[in-house]
PDB file of C-alpha atoms in Angstrom:
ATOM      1  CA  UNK A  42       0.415 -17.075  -7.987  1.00  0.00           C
ATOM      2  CA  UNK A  43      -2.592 -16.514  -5.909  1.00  0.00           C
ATOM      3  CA  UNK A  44      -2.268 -12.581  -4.642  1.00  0.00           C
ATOM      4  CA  UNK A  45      -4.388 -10.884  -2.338  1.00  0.00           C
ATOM      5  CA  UNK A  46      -4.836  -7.255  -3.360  1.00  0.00           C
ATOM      6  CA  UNK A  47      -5.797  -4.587  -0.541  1.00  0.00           C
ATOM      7  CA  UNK A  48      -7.566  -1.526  -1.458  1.00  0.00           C
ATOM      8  CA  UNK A  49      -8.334  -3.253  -4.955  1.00  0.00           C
ATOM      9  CA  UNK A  50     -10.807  -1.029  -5.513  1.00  0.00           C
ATOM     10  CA  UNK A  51      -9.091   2.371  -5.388  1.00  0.00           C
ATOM     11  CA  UNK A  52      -6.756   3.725  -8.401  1.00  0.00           C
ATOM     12  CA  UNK A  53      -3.583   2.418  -7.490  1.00  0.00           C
ATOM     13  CA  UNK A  54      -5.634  -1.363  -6.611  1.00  0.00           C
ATOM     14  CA  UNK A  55      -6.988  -0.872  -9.969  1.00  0.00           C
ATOM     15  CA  UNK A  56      -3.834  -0.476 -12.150  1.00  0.00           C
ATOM     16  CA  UNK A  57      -2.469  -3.240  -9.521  1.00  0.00           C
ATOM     17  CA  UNK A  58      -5.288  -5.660 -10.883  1.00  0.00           C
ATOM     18  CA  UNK A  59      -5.052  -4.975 -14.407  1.00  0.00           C
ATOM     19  CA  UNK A  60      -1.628  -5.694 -14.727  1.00  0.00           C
ATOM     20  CA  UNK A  61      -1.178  -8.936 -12.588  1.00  0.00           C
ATOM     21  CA  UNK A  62      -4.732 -10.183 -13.098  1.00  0.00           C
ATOM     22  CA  UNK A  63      -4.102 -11.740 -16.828  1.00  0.00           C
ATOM     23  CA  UNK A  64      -1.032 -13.954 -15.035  1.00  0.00           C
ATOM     24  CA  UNK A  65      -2.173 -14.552 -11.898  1.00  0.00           C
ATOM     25  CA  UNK A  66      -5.255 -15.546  -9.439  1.00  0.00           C
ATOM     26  CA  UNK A  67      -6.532 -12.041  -7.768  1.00  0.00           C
ATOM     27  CA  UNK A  68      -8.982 -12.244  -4.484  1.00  0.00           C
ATOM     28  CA  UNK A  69      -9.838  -8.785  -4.301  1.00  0.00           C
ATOM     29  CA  UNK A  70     -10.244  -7.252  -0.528  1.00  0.00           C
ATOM     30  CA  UNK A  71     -11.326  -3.896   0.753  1.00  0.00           C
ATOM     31  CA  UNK A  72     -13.278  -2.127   3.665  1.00  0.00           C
ATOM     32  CA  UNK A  73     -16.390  -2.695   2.074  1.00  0.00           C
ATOM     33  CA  UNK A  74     -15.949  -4.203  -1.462  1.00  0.00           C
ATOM     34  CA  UNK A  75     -14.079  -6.807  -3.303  1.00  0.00           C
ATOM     35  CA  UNK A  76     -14.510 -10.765  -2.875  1.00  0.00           C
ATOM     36  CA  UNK A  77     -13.306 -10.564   0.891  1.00  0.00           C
ATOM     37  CA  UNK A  78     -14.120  -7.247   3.516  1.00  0.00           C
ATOM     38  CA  UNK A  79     -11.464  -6.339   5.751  1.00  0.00           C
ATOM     39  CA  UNK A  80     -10.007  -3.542   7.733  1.00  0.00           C
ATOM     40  CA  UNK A  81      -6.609  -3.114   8.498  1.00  0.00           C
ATOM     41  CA  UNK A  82      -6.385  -1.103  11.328  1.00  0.00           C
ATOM     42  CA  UNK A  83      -8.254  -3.832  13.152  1.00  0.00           C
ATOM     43  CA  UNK A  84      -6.036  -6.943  13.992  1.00  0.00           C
ATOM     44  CA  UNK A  85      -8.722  -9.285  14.126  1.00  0.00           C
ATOM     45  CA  UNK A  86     -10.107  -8.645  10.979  1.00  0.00           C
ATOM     46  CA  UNK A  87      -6.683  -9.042   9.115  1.00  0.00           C
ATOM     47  CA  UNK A  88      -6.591 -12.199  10.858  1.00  0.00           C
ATOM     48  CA  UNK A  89      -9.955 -13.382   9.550  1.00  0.00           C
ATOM     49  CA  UNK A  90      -9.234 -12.039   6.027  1.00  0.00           C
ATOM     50  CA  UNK A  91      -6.396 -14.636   5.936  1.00  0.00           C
ATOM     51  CA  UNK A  92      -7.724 -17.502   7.295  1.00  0.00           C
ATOM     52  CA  UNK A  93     -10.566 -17.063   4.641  1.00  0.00           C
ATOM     53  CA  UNK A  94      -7.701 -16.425   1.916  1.00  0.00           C
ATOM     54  CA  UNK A  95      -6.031 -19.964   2.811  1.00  0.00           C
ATOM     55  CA  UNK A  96      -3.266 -20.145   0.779  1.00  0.00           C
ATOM     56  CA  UNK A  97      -1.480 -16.841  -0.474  1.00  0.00           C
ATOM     57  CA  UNK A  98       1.782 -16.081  -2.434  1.00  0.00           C
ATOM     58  CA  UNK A  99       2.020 -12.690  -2.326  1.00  0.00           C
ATOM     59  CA  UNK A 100       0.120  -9.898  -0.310  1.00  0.00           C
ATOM     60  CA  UNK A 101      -0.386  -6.524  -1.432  1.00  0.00           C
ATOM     61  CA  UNK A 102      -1.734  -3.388   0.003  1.00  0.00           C
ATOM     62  CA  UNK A 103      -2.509  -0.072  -1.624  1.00  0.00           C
ATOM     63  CA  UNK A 104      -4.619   0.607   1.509  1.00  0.00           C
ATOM     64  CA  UNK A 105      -4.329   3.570   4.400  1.00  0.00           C
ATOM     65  CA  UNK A 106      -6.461   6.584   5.113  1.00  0.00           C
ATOM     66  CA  UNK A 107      -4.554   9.461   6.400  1.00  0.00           C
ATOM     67  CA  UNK A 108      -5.899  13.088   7.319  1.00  0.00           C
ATOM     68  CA  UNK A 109      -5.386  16.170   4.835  1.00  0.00           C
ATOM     69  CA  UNK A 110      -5.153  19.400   6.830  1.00  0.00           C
ATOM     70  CA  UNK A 111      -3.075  22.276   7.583  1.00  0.00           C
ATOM     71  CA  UNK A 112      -0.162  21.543  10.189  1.00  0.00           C
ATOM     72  CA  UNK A 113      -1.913  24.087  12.868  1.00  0.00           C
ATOM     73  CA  UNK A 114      -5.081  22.203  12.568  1.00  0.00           C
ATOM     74  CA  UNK A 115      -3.584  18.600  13.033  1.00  0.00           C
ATOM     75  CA  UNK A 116      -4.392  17.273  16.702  1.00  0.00           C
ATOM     76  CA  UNK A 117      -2.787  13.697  18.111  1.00  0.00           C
ATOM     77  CA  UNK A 118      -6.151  11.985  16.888  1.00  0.00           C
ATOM     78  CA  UNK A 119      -5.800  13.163  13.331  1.00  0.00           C
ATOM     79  CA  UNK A 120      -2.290  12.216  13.458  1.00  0.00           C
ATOM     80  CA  UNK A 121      -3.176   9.333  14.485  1.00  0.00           C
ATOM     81  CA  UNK A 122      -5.552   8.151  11.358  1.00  0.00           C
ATOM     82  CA  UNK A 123      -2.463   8.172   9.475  1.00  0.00           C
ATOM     83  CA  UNK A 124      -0.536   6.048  11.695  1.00  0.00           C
ATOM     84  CA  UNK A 125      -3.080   3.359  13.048  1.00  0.00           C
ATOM     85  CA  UNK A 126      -4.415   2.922   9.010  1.00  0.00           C
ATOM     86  CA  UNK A 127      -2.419   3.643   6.832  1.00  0.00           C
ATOM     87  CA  UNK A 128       1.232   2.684   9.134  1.00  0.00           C
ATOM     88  CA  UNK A 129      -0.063   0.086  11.532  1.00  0.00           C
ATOM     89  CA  UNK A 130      -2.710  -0.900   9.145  1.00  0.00           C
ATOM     90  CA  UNK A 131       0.074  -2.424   6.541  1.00  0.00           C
ATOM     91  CA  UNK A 132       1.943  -3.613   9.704  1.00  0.00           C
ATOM     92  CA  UNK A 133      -0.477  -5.817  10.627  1.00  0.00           C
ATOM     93  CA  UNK A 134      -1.294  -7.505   7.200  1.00  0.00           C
ATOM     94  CA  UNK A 135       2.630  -8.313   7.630  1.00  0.00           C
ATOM     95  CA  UNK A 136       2.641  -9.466  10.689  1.00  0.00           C
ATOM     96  CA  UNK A 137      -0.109 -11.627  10.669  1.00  0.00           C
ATOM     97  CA  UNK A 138       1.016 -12.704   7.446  1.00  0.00           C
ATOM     98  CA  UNK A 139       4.232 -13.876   8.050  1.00  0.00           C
ATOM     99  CA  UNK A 140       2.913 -17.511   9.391  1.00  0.00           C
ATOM    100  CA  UNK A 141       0.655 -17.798   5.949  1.00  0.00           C
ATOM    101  CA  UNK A 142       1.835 -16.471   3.021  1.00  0.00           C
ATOM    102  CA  UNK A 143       4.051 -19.769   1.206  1.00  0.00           C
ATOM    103  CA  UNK A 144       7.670 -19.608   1.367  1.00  0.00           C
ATOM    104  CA  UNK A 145       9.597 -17.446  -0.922  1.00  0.00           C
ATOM    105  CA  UNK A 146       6.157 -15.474  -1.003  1.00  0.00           C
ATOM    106  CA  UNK A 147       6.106 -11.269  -1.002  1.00  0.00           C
ATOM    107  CA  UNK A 148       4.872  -8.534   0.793  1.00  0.00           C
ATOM    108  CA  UNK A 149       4.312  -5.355  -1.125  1.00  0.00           C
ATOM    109  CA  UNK A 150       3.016  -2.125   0.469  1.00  0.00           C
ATOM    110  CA  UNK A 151       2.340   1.726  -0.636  1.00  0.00           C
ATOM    111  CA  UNK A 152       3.812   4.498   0.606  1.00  0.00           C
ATOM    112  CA  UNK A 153       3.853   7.577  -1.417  1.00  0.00           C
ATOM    113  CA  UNK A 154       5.372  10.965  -2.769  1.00  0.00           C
ATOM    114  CA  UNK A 155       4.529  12.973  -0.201  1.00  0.00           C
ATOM    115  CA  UNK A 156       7.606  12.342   2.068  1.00  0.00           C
ATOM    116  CA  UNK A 157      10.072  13.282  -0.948  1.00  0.00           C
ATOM    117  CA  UNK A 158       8.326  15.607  -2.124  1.00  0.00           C
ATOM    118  CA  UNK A 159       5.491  17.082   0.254  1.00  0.00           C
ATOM    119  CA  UNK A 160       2.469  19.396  -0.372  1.00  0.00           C
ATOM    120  CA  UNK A 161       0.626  21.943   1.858  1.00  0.00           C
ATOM    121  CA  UNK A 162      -1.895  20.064   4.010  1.00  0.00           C
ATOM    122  CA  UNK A 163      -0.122  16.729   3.660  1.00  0.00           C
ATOM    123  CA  UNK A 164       2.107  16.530   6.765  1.00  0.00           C
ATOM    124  CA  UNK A 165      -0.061  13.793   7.674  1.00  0.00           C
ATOM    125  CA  UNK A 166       0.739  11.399   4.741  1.00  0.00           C
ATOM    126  CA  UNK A 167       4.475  12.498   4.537  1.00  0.00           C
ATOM    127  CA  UNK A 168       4.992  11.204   8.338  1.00  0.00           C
ATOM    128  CA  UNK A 169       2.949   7.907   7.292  1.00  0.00           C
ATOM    129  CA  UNK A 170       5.007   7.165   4.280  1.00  0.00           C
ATOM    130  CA  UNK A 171       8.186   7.978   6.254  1.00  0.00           C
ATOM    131  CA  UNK A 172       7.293   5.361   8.501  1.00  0.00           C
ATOM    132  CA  UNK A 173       6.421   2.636   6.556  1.00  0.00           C
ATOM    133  CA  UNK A 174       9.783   3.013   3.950  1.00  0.00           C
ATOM    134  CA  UNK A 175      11.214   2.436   7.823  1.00  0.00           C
ATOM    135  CA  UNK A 176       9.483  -0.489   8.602  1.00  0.00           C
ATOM    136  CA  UNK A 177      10.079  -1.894   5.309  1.00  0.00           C
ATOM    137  CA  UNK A 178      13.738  -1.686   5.546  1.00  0.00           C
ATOM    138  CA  UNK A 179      14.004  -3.235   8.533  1.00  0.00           C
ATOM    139  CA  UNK A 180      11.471  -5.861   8.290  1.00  0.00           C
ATOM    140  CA  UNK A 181      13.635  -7.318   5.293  1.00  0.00           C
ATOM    141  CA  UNK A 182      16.604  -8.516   6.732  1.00  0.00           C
ATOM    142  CA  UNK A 183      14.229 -10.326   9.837  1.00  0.00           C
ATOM    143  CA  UNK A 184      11.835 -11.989   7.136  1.00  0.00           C
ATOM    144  CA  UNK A 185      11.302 -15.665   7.413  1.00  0.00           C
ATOM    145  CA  UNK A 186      11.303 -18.710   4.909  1.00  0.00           C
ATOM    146  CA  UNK A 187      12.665 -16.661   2.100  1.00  0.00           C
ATOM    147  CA  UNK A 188      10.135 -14.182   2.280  1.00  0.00           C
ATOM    148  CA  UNK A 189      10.323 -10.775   0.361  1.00  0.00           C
ATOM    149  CA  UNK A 190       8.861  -6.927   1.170  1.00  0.00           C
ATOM    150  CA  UNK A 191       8.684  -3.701  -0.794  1.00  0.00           C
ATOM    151  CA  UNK A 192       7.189  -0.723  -0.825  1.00  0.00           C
ATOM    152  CA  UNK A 193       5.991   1.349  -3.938  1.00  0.00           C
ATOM    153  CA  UNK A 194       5.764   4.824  -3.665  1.00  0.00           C
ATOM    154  CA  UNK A 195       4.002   6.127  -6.626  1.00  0.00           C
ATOM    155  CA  UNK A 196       3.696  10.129  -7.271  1.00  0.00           C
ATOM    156  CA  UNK A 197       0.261  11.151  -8.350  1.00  0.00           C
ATOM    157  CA  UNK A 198      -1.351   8.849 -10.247  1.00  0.00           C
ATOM    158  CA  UNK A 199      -2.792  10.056 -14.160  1.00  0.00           C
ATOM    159  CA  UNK A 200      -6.434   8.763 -13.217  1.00  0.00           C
ATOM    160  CA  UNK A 201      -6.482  10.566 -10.188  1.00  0.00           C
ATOM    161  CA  UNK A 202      -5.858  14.020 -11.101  1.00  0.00           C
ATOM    162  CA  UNK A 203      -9.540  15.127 -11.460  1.00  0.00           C
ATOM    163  CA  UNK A 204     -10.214  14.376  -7.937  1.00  0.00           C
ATOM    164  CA  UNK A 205      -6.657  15.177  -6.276  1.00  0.00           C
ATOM    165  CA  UNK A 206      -4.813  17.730  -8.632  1.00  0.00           C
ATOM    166  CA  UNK A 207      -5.521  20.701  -7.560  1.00  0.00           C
ATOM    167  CA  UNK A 208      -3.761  19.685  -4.260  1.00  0.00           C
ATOM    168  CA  UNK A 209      -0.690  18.784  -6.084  1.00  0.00           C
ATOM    169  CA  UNK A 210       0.788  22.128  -7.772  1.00  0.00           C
ATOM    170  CA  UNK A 211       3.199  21.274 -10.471  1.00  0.00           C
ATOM    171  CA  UNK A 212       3.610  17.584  -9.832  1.00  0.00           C
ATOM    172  CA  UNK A 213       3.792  15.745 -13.099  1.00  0.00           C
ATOM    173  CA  UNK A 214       0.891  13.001 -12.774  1.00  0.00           C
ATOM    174  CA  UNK A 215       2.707   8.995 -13.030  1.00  0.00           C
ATOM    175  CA  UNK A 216       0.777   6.718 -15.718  1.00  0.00           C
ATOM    176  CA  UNK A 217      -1.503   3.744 -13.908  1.00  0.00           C
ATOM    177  CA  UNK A 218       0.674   1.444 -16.511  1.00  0.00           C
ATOM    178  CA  UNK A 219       4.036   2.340 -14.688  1.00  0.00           C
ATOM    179  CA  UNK A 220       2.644   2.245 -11.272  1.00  0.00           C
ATOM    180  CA  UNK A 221       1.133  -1.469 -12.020  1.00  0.00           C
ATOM    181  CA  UNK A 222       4.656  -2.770 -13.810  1.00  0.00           C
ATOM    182  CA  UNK A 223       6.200  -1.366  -9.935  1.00  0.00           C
ATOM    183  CA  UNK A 224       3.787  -3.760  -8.510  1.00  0.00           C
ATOM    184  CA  UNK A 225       4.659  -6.213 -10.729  1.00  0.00           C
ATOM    185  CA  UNK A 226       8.330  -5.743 -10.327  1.00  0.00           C
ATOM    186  CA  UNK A 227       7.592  -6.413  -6.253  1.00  0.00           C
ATOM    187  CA  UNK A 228       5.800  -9.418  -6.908  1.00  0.00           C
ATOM    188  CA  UNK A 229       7.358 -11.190  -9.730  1.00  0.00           C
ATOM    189  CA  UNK A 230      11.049 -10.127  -9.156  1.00  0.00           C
ATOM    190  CA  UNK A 231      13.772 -11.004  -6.477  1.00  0.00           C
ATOM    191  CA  UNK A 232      14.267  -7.717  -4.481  1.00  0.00           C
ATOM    192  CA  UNK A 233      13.490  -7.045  -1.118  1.00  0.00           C
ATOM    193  CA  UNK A 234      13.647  -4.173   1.491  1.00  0.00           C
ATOM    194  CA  UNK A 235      13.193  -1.677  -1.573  1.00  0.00           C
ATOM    195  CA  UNK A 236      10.994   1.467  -1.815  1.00  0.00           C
ATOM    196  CA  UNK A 237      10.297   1.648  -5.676  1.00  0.00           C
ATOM    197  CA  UNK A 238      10.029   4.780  -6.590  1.00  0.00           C
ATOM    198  CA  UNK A 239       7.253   5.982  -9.586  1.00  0.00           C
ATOM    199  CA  UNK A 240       7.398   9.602 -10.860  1.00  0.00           C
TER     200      UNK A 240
END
């Protein structure tokens, strides 16, 4: 398959890479690395990703900025990061996706832990992740030409604990390994309108 990975770059695009890239054909995207630039908040630029991608069998994102910050300091604009990237962000690689990606192709997007199982300052990401296990469950039964969309929702990954763990008290860190055979599971399987859970 040829598989466009968003966020490629970051942990979860990492472990995505290493564990489809020995099977399949990888074109890399990101905001500003990887073999194509794009950002997904910005519908024109999702567009041009894919018409430089051509052909495409599966799309996925590990994409999405969202604001950290205690609830009393949130405003409607730093709600909103969370919502225009990281929601409408993975929206809009589906929707303008729908006309390219070859029949019986996959969507498959990342939410996260933090609606399930939230943390001080994350209100932000819960609400985001919320939203998108949403869209994802009712974008499956609408999807055309055999078409197929998940969503993985990984806790914490192993790799990422130096940077993020002190944020997440008690929260068992998820191996890279299991949160790339999710991916793979999305991609390479038959299910559709999941959220895959990895903790």
């Amino acid at each position: 398959m040829r598989i466009v990975v968003v966020g490629a770059e970051g942990d979860i695009g990492k472990a995505v890479c290493s564990e489809l890239g020995f099977r399949h054909e990888i074109i890399k995207a990101g905001r500003s690395s990887g073999d194509i630039q794009v950002d997904i908040a910005n519908r024109a630029s999702v567009d041009a990703m894919y018409a430089r991608c051509a052909k495409v069998d599966a799309v996925i994102s590990t994409a999405g900025n969202v604001h950290f910050g205690s609830l009393g300091e949130y405003t409607e604009e730093t709600f909103m990061l969370g919502l225009r990237h990281k929601v409408m962000g993975q929206v809009n690689l589906v929707l303008a996706g729908l006309a390219v990606v070859s029949d019986g192709g996959s969507f498959t997007l990342t939410s996260g832990v933090l609606d399930r199982d939230p943390i001080r300052m994350g209100t932000g990401a819960a609400t985001a992740n919320g939203a998108l296990r949403g869209f994802v469950l009712g974008a499956a039964i609408e999807m055309p030409r055999g078409l197929r969309i998940n969503a993985v929702s990984p806790g914490l990954l192993d790799v990422s604990v130096p940077r993020y763990g002190e944020w997440f008290p008690g929260h068992e860190p998820v191996s890279s390994k299991r949160v790339g055979l999710a991916y793979a599971k999305s991609v390479e399987g038959a299910i559709t309108g999941k959220v895959i859970i990895v903790e």
